[in-house]
Amino acid sequence: DMVQKGLGWLLREWAKHDAGAAVPVLMAIRGRASRLVLRTGCEKLAPAQRARVLGRSHALLQYPVVSSQ
């Protein structure tokens, strides 16, 4: 669990600084990586990029989830 959190954190920080380079890597690993790694790695991406990486349908983009944070 801690390794997955660490990998997600690394991907999230990379995506904050260079989303253009991080998104293809996230797309490449999404079939093998855990949801925790993907969710954490996508935290700072734009909603459309996040939905694409997480595999959510376009219909879900019409009703974004509002975070209480």
PDB file of N, CA and C in Angstrom:
ATOM      1  N   ASP A   1       0.829  -1.196   0.000  1.00  0.00           N
ATOM      2  CA  ASP A   1       0.000   0.000   0.000  1.00  0.00           C
ATOM      3  C   ASP A   1       0.875   1.263   0.000  1.00  0.00           C
ATOM      4  N   MET A   2       1.908   1.274   0.820  1.00  0.00           N
ATOM      5  CA  MET A   2       2.764   2.460   0.885  1.00  0.00           C
ATOM      6  C   MET A   2       3.544   2.659  -0.415  1.00  0.00           C
ATOM      7  N   VAL A   3       3.927   1.556  -1.064  1.00  0.00           N
ATOM      8  CA  VAL A   3       4.634   1.665  -2.341  1.00  0.00           C
ATOM      9  C   VAL A   3       3.706   2.259  -3.392  1.00  0.00           C
ATOM     10  N   GLN A   4       2.455   1.821  -3.402  1.00  0.00           N
ATOM     11  CA  GLN A   4       1.487   2.355  -4.361  1.00  0.00           C
ATOM     12  C   GLN A   4       1.238   3.837  -4.110  1.00  0.00           C
ATOM     13  N   LYS A   5       1.133   4.227  -2.857  1.00  0.00           N
ATOM     14  CA  LYS A   5       0.945   5.645  -2.533  1.00  0.00           C
ATOM     15  C   LYS A   5       2.154   6.462  -2.970  1.00  0.00           C
ATOM     16  N   GLY A   6       3.348   5.902  -2.765  1.00  0.00           N
ATOM     17  CA  GLY A   6       4.567   6.596  -3.170  1.00  0.00           C
ATOM     18  C   GLY A   6       4.645   6.766  -4.680  1.00  0.00           C
ATOM     19  N   LEU A   7       4.291   5.726  -5.422  1.00  0.00           N
ATOM     20  CA  LEU A   7       4.295   5.820  -6.875  1.00  0.00           C
ATOM     21  C   LEU A   7       3.253   6.826  -7.357  1.00  0.00           C
ATOM     22  N   GLY A   8       2.075   6.805  -6.754  1.00  0.00           N
ATOM     23  CA  GLY A   8       1.042   7.780  -7.101  1.00  0.00           C
ATOM     24  C   GLY A   8       1.494   9.201  -6.830  1.00  0.00           C
ATOM     25  N   TRP A   9       2.188   9.405  -5.713  1.00  0.00           N
ATOM     26  CA  TRP A   9       2.694  10.727  -5.356  1.00  0.00           C
ATOM     27  C   TRP A   9       3.715  11.190  -6.385  1.00  0.00           C
ATOM     28  N   LEU A  10       4.619  10.290  -6.772  1.00  0.00           N
ATOM     29  CA  LEU A  10       5.630  10.623  -7.773  1.00  0.00           C
ATOM     30  C   LEU A  10       4.972  11.033  -9.088  1.00  0.00           C
ATOM     31  N   LEU A  11       3.986  10.258  -9.530  1.00  0.00           N
ATOM     32  CA  LEU A  11       3.289  10.572 -10.772  1.00  0.00           C
ATOM     33  C   LEU A  11       2.518  11.880 -10.666  1.00  0.00           C
ATOM     34  N   ARG A  12       1.911  12.136  -9.515  1.00  0.00           N
ATOM     35  CA  ARG A  12       1.168  13.390  -9.319  1.00  0.00           C
ATOM     36  C   ARG A  12       2.102  14.597  -9.411  1.00  0.00           C
ATOM     37  N   GLU A  13       3.243  14.525  -8.759  1.00  0.00           N
ATOM     38  CA  GLU A  13       4.183  15.643  -8.800  1.00  0.00           C
ATOM     39  C   GLU A  13       4.718  15.854 -10.211  1.00  0.00           C
ATOM     40  N   TRP A  14       4.982  14.771 -10.916  1.00  0.00           N
ATOM     41  CA  TRP A  14       5.449  14.868 -12.298  1.00  0.00           C
ATOM     42  C   TRP A  14       4.366  15.517 -13.159  1.00  0.00           C
ATOM     43  N   ALA A  15       3.119  15.083 -12.982  1.00  0.00           N
ATOM     44  CA  ALA A  15       2.013  15.628 -13.770  1.00  0.00           C
ATOM     45  C   ALA A  15       1.805  17.116 -13.484  1.00  0.00           C
ATOM     46  N   LYS A  16       2.066  17.550 -12.255  1.00  0.00           N
ATOM     47  CA  LYS A  16       1.939  18.979 -11.933  1.00  0.00           C
ATOM     48  C   LYS A  16       2.929  19.804 -12.745  1.00  0.00           C
ATOM     49  N   HIS A  17       4.121  19.275 -12.946  1.00  0.00           N
ATOM     50  CA  HIS A  17       5.176  20.030 -13.621  1.00  0.00           C
ATOM     51  C   HIS A  17       5.218  19.809 -15.125  1.00  0.00           C
ATOM     52  N   ASP A  18       4.790  18.630 -15.596  1.00  0.00           N
ATOM     53  CA  ASP A  18       4.842  18.334 -17.029  1.00  0.00           C
ATOM     54  C   ASP A  18       3.755  17.326 -17.386  1.00  0.00           C
ATOM     55  N   ALA A  19       2.525  17.788 -17.435  1.00  0.00           N
ATOM     56  CA  ALA A  19       1.395  16.903 -17.712  1.00  0.00           C
ATOM     57  C   ALA A  19       1.513  16.267 -19.091  1.00  0.00           C
ATOM     58  N   GLY A  20       2.085  16.985 -20.034  1.00  0.00           N
ATOM     59  CA  GLY A  20       2.228  16.459 -21.388  1.00  0.00           C
ATOM     60  C   GLY A  20       3.080  15.205 -21.447  1.00  0.00           C
ATOM     61  N   ALA A  21       4.053  15.095 -20.566  1.00  0.00           N
ATOM     62  CA  ALA A  21       4.909  13.905 -20.527  1.00  0.00           C
ATOM     63  C   ALA A  21       4.327  12.833 -19.619  1.00  0.00           C
ATOM     64  N   ALA A  22       3.618  13.231 -18.575  1.00  0.00           N
ATOM     65  CA  ALA A  22       3.106  12.272 -17.602  1.00  0.00           C
ATOM     66  C   ALA A  22       1.861  11.536 -18.097  1.00  0.00           C
ATOM     67  N   VAL A  23       1.001  12.203 -18.829  1.00  0.00           N
ATOM     68  CA  VAL A  23      -0.253  11.575 -19.264  1.00  0.00           C
ATOM     69  C   VAL A  23      -0.013  10.339 -20.137  1.00  0.00           C
ATOM     70  N   PRO A  24       0.895  10.372 -21.115  1.00  0.00           N
ATOM     71  CA  PRO A  24       1.132   9.146 -21.884  1.00  0.00           C
ATOM     72  C   PRO A  24       1.618   7.975 -21.020  1.00  0.00           C
ATOM     73  N   VAL A  25       2.399   8.261 -20.008  1.00  0.00           N
ATOM     74  CA  VAL A  25       2.859   7.200 -19.108  1.00  0.00           C
ATOM     75  C   VAL A  25       1.682   6.662 -18.298  1.00  0.00           C
ATOM     76  N   LEU A  26       0.841   7.548 -17.788  1.00  0.00           N
ATOM     77  CA  LEU A  26      -0.343   7.110 -17.053  1.00  0.00           C
ATOM     78  C   LEU A  26      -1.252   6.269 -17.944  1.00  0.00           C
ATOM     79  N   MET A  27      -1.403   6.670 -19.195  1.00  0.00           N
ATOM     80  CA  MET A  27      -2.228   5.894 -20.127  1.00  0.00           C
ATOM     81  C   MET A  27      -1.619   4.516 -20.380  1.00  0.00           C
ATOM     82  N   ALA A  28      -0.303   4.459 -20.450  1.00  0.00           N
ATOM     83  CA  ALA A  28       0.380   3.196 -20.730  1.00  0.00           C
ATOM     84  C   ALA A  28       0.274   2.211 -19.568  1.00  0.00           C
ATOM     85  N   ILE A  29       0.252   2.723 -18.335  1.00  0.00           N
ATOM     86  CA  ILE A  29       0.239   1.826 -17.168  1.00  0.00           C
ATOM     87  C   ILE A  29      -1.152   1.591 -16.608  1.00  0.00           C
ATOM     88  N   ARG A  30      -2.156   2.233 -17.161  1.00  0.00           N
ATOM     89  CA  ARG A  30      -3.474   2.166 -16.526  1.00  0.00           C
ATOM     90  C   ARG A  30      -4.076   0.772 -16.502  1.00  0.00           C
ATOM     91  N   GLY A  31      -3.660  -0.108 -17.385  1.00  0.00           N
ATOM     92  CA  GLY A  31      -4.168  -1.469 -17.362  1.00  0.00           C
ATOM     93  C   GLY A  31      -3.528  -2.328 -16.289  1.00  0.00           C
ATOM     94  N   ARG A  32      -2.336  -1.924 -15.830  1.00  0.00           N
ATOM     95  CA  ARG A  32      -1.587  -2.701 -14.843  1.00  0.00           C
ATOM     96  C   ARG A  32      -1.540  -2.056 -13.461  1.00  0.00           C
ATOM     97  N   ALA A  33      -1.645  -0.740 -13.410  1.00  0.00           N
ATOM     98  CA  ALA A  33      -1.515  -0.025 -12.142  1.00  0.00           C
ATOM     99  C   ALA A  33      -2.815  -0.107 -11.339  1.00  0.00           C
ATOM    100  N   SER A  34      -2.686  -0.008 -10.037  1.00  0.00           N
ATOM    101  CA  SER A  34      -3.873  -0.023  -9.180  1.00  0.00           C
ATOM    102  C   SER A  34      -4.633   1.297  -9.317  1.00  0.00           C
ATOM    103  N   ARG A  35      -5.889   1.281  -8.928  1.00  0.00           N
ATOM    104  CA  ARG A  35      -6.700   2.503  -8.976  1.00  0.00           C
ATOM    105  C   ARG A  35      -6.118   3.578  -8.061  1.00  0.00           C
ATOM    106  N   LEU A  36      -5.532   3.155  -6.942  1.00  0.00           N
ATOM    107  CA  LEU A  36      -4.924   4.113  -6.017  1.00  0.00           C
ATOM    108  C   LEU A  36      -3.799   4.887  -6.711  1.00  0.00           C
ATOM    109  N   VAL A  37      -2.945   4.178  -7.434  1.00  0.00           N
ATOM    110  CA  VAL A  37      -1.846   4.829  -8.150  1.00  0.00           C
ATOM    111  C   VAL A  37      -2.405   5.792  -9.191  1.00  0.00           C
ATOM    112  N   LEU A  38      -3.383   5.346  -9.957  1.00  0.00           N
ATOM    113  CA  LEU A  38      -3.944   6.198 -11.002  1.00  0.00           C
ATOM    114  C   LEU A  38      -4.678   7.406 -10.437  1.00  0.00           C
ATOM    115  N   ARG A  39      -5.493   7.194  -9.414  1.00  0.00           N
ATOM    116  CA  ARG A  39      -6.233   8.320  -8.821  1.00  0.00           C
ATOM    117  C   ARG A  39      -5.276   9.354  -8.248  1.00  0.00           C
ATOM    118  N   THR A  40      -4.264   8.893  -7.547  1.00  0.00           N
ATOM    119  CA  THR A  40      -3.303   9.825  -6.953  1.00  0.00           C
ATOM    120  C   THR A  40      -2.512  10.533  -8.047  1.00  0.00           C
ATOM    121  N   GLY A  41      -2.083   9.789  -9.053  1.00  0.00           N
ATOM    122  CA  GLY A  41      -1.317  10.381 -10.141  1.00  0.00           C
ATOM    123  C   GLY A  41      -2.087  11.409 -10.938  1.00  0.00           C
ATOM    124  N   CYS A  42      -3.396  11.299 -10.960  1.00  0.00           N
ATOM    125  CA  CYS A  42      -4.247  12.195 -11.755  1.00  0.00           C
ATOM    126  C   CYS A  42      -4.799  13.381 -10.974  1.00  0.00           C
ATOM    127  N   GLU A  43      -4.499  13.494  -9.716  1.00  0.00           N
ATOM    128  CA  GLU A  43      -5.121  14.532  -8.875  1.00  0.00           C
ATOM    129  C   GLU A  43      -4.989  15.941  -9.427  1.00  0.00           C
ATOM    130  N   LYS A  44      -3.861  16.287  -9.995  1.00  0.00           N
ATOM    131  CA  LYS A  44      -3.623  17.660 -10.431  1.00  0.00           C
ATOM    132  C   LYS A  44      -3.822  17.869 -11.930  1.00  0.00           C
ATOM    133  N   LEU A  45      -4.326  16.849 -12.612  1.00  0.00           N
ATOM    134  CA  LEU A  45      -4.590  16.992 -14.046  1.00  0.00           C
ATOM    135  C   LEU A  45      -5.909  17.714 -14.278  1.00  0.00           C
ATOM    136  N   ALA A  46      -6.070  18.222 -15.478  1.00  0.00           N
ATOM    137  CA  ALA A  46      -7.335  18.832 -15.873  1.00  0.00           C
ATOM    138  C   ALA A  46      -8.416  17.752 -15.864  1.00  0.00           C
ATOM    139  N   PRO A  47      -9.665  18.116 -15.603  1.00  0.00           N
ATOM    140  CA  PRO A  47     -10.737  17.108 -15.524  1.00  0.00           C
ATOM    141  C   PRO A  47     -10.834  16.193 -16.744  1.00  0.00           C
ATOM    142  N   ALA A  48     -10.654  16.734 -17.939  1.00  0.00           N
ATOM    143  CA  ALA A  48     -10.749  15.903 -19.144  1.00  0.00           C
ATOM    144  C   ALA A  48      -9.608  14.891 -19.203  1.00  0.00           C
ATOM    145  N   GLN A  49      -8.400  15.319 -18.840  1.00  0.00           N
ATOM    146  CA  GLN A  49      -7.260  14.400 -18.820  1.00  0.00           C
ATOM    147  C   GLN A  49      -7.459  13.327 -17.758  1.00  0.00           C
ATOM    148  N   ARG A  50      -7.922  13.738 -16.594  1.00  0.00           N
ATOM    149  CA  ARG A  50      -8.148  12.798 -15.496  1.00  0.00           C
ATOM    150  C   ARG A  50      -9.180  11.737 -15.902  1.00  0.00           C
ATOM    151  N   ALA A  51     -10.257  12.167 -16.533  1.00  0.00           N
ATOM    152  CA  ALA A  51     -11.291  11.229 -16.960  1.00  0.00           C
ATOM    153  C   ALA A  51     -10.758  10.263 -18.005  1.00  0.00           C
ATOM    154  N   ARG A  52      -9.915  10.767 -18.897  1.00  0.00           N
ATOM    155  CA  ARG A  52      -9.344   9.899 -19.925  1.00  0.00           C
ATOM    156  C   ARG A  52      -8.441   8.829 -19.310  1.00  0.00           C
ATOM    157  N   VAL A  53      -7.608   9.214 -18.372  1.00  0.00           N
ATOM    158  CA  VAL A  53      -6.702   8.262 -17.733  1.00  0.00           C
ATOM    159  C   VAL A  53      -7.483   7.253 -16.896  1.00  0.00           C
ATOM    160  N   LEU A  54      -8.474   7.721 -16.177  1.00  0.00           N
ATOM    161  CA  LEU A  54      -9.234   6.830 -15.303  1.00  0.00           C
ATOM    162  C   LEU A  54     -10.268   6.009 -16.075  1.00  0.00           C
ATOM    163  N   GLY A  55     -10.461   6.325 -17.352  1.00  0.00           N
ATOM    164  CA  GLY A  55     -11.354   5.526 -18.184  1.00  0.00           C
ATOM    165  C   GLY A  55     -12.819   5.822 -17.993  1.00  0.00           C
ATOM    166  N   ARG A  56     -13.133   6.998 -17.473  1.00  0.00           N
ATOM    167  CA  ARG A  56     -14.540   7.360 -17.307  1.00  0.00           C
ATOM    168  C   ARG A  56     -15.100   7.794 -18.638  1.00  0.00           C
ATOM    169  N   SER A  57     -16.385   7.575 -18.813  1.00  0.00           N
ATOM    170  CA  SER A  57     -17.023   7.930 -20.080  1.00  0.00           C
ATOM    171  C   SER A  57     -17.214   9.439 -20.184  1.00  0.00           C
ATOM    172  N   HIS A  58     -17.449   9.905 -21.395  1.00  0.00           N
ATOM    173  CA  HIS A  58     -17.678  11.326 -21.643  1.00  0.00           C
ATOM    174  C   HIS A  58     -18.924  11.820 -20.923  1.00  0.00           C
ATOM    175  N   ALA A  59     -19.905  10.956 -20.746  1.00  0.00           N
ATOM    176  CA  ALA A  59     -21.145  11.360 -20.073  1.00  0.00           C
ATOM    177  C   ALA A  59     -20.876  11.803 -18.642  1.00  0.00           C
ATOM    178  N   LEU A  60     -19.913  11.183 -17.993  1.00  0.00           N
ATOM    179  CA  LEU A  60     -19.619  11.563 -16.614  1.00  0.00           C
ATOM    180  C   LEU A  60     -18.979  12.938 -16.523  1.00  0.00           C
ATOM    181  N   LEU A  61     -18.365  13.396 -17.611  1.00  0.00           N
ATOM    182  CA  LEU A  61     -17.745  14.721 -17.597  1.00  0.00           C
ATOM    183  C   LEU A  61     -18.791  15.832 -17.520  1.00  0.00           C
ATOM    184  N   GLN A  62     -20.025  15.538 -17.906  1.00  0.00           N
ATOM    185  CA  GLN A  62     -21.073  16.543 -17.880  1.00  0.00           C
ATOM    186  C   GLN A  62     -21.473  16.883 -16.444  1.00  0.00           C
ATOM    187  N   TYR A  63     -21.231  15.964 -15.516  1.00  0.00           N
ATOM    188  CA  TYR A  63     -21.600  16.160 -14.122  1.00  0.00           C
ATOM    189  C   TYR A  63     -20.381  15.935 -13.249  1.00  0.00           C
ATOM    190  N   PRO A  64     -19.454  16.917 -13.203  1.00  0.00           N
ATOM    191  CA  PRO A  64     -18.223  16.702 -12.439  1.00  0.00           C
ATOM    192  C   PRO A  64     -18.503  16.584 -10.942  1.00  0.00           C
ATOM    193  N   VAL A  65     -17.678  15.825 -10.297  1.00  0.00           N
ATOM    194  CA  VAL A  65     -17.784  15.661  -8.855  1.00  0.00           C
ATOM    195  C   VAL A  65     -17.178  16.882  -8.190  1.00  0.00           C
ATOM    196  N   VAL A  66     -17.882  17.473  -7.261  1.00  0.00           N
ATOM    197  CA  VAL A  66     -17.413  18.655  -6.559  1.00  0.00           C
ATOM    198  C   VAL A  66     -16.735  18.201  -5.274  1.00  0.00           C
ATOM    199  N   SER A  67     -15.505  18.595  -5.120  1.00  0.00           N
ATOM    200  CA  SER A  67     -14.742  18.216  -3.939  1.00  0.00           C
ATOM    201  C   SER A  67     -15.035  19.198  -2.811  1.00  0.00           C
ATOM    202  N   SER A  68     -15.081  18.692  -1.595  1.00  0.00           N
ATOM    203  CA  SER A  68     -15.332  19.552  -0.447  1.00  0.00           C
ATOM    204  C   SER A  68     -14.060  20.184   0.078  1.00  0.00           C
ATOM    205  N   GLN A  69     -12.930  19.854  -0.550  1.00  0.00           N
ATOM    206  CA  GLN A  69     -11.643  20.397  -0.061  1.00  0.00           C
ATOM    207  C   GLN A  69     -11.335  21.710  -0.666  1.00  0.00           C
TER     208      GLN A  69
END
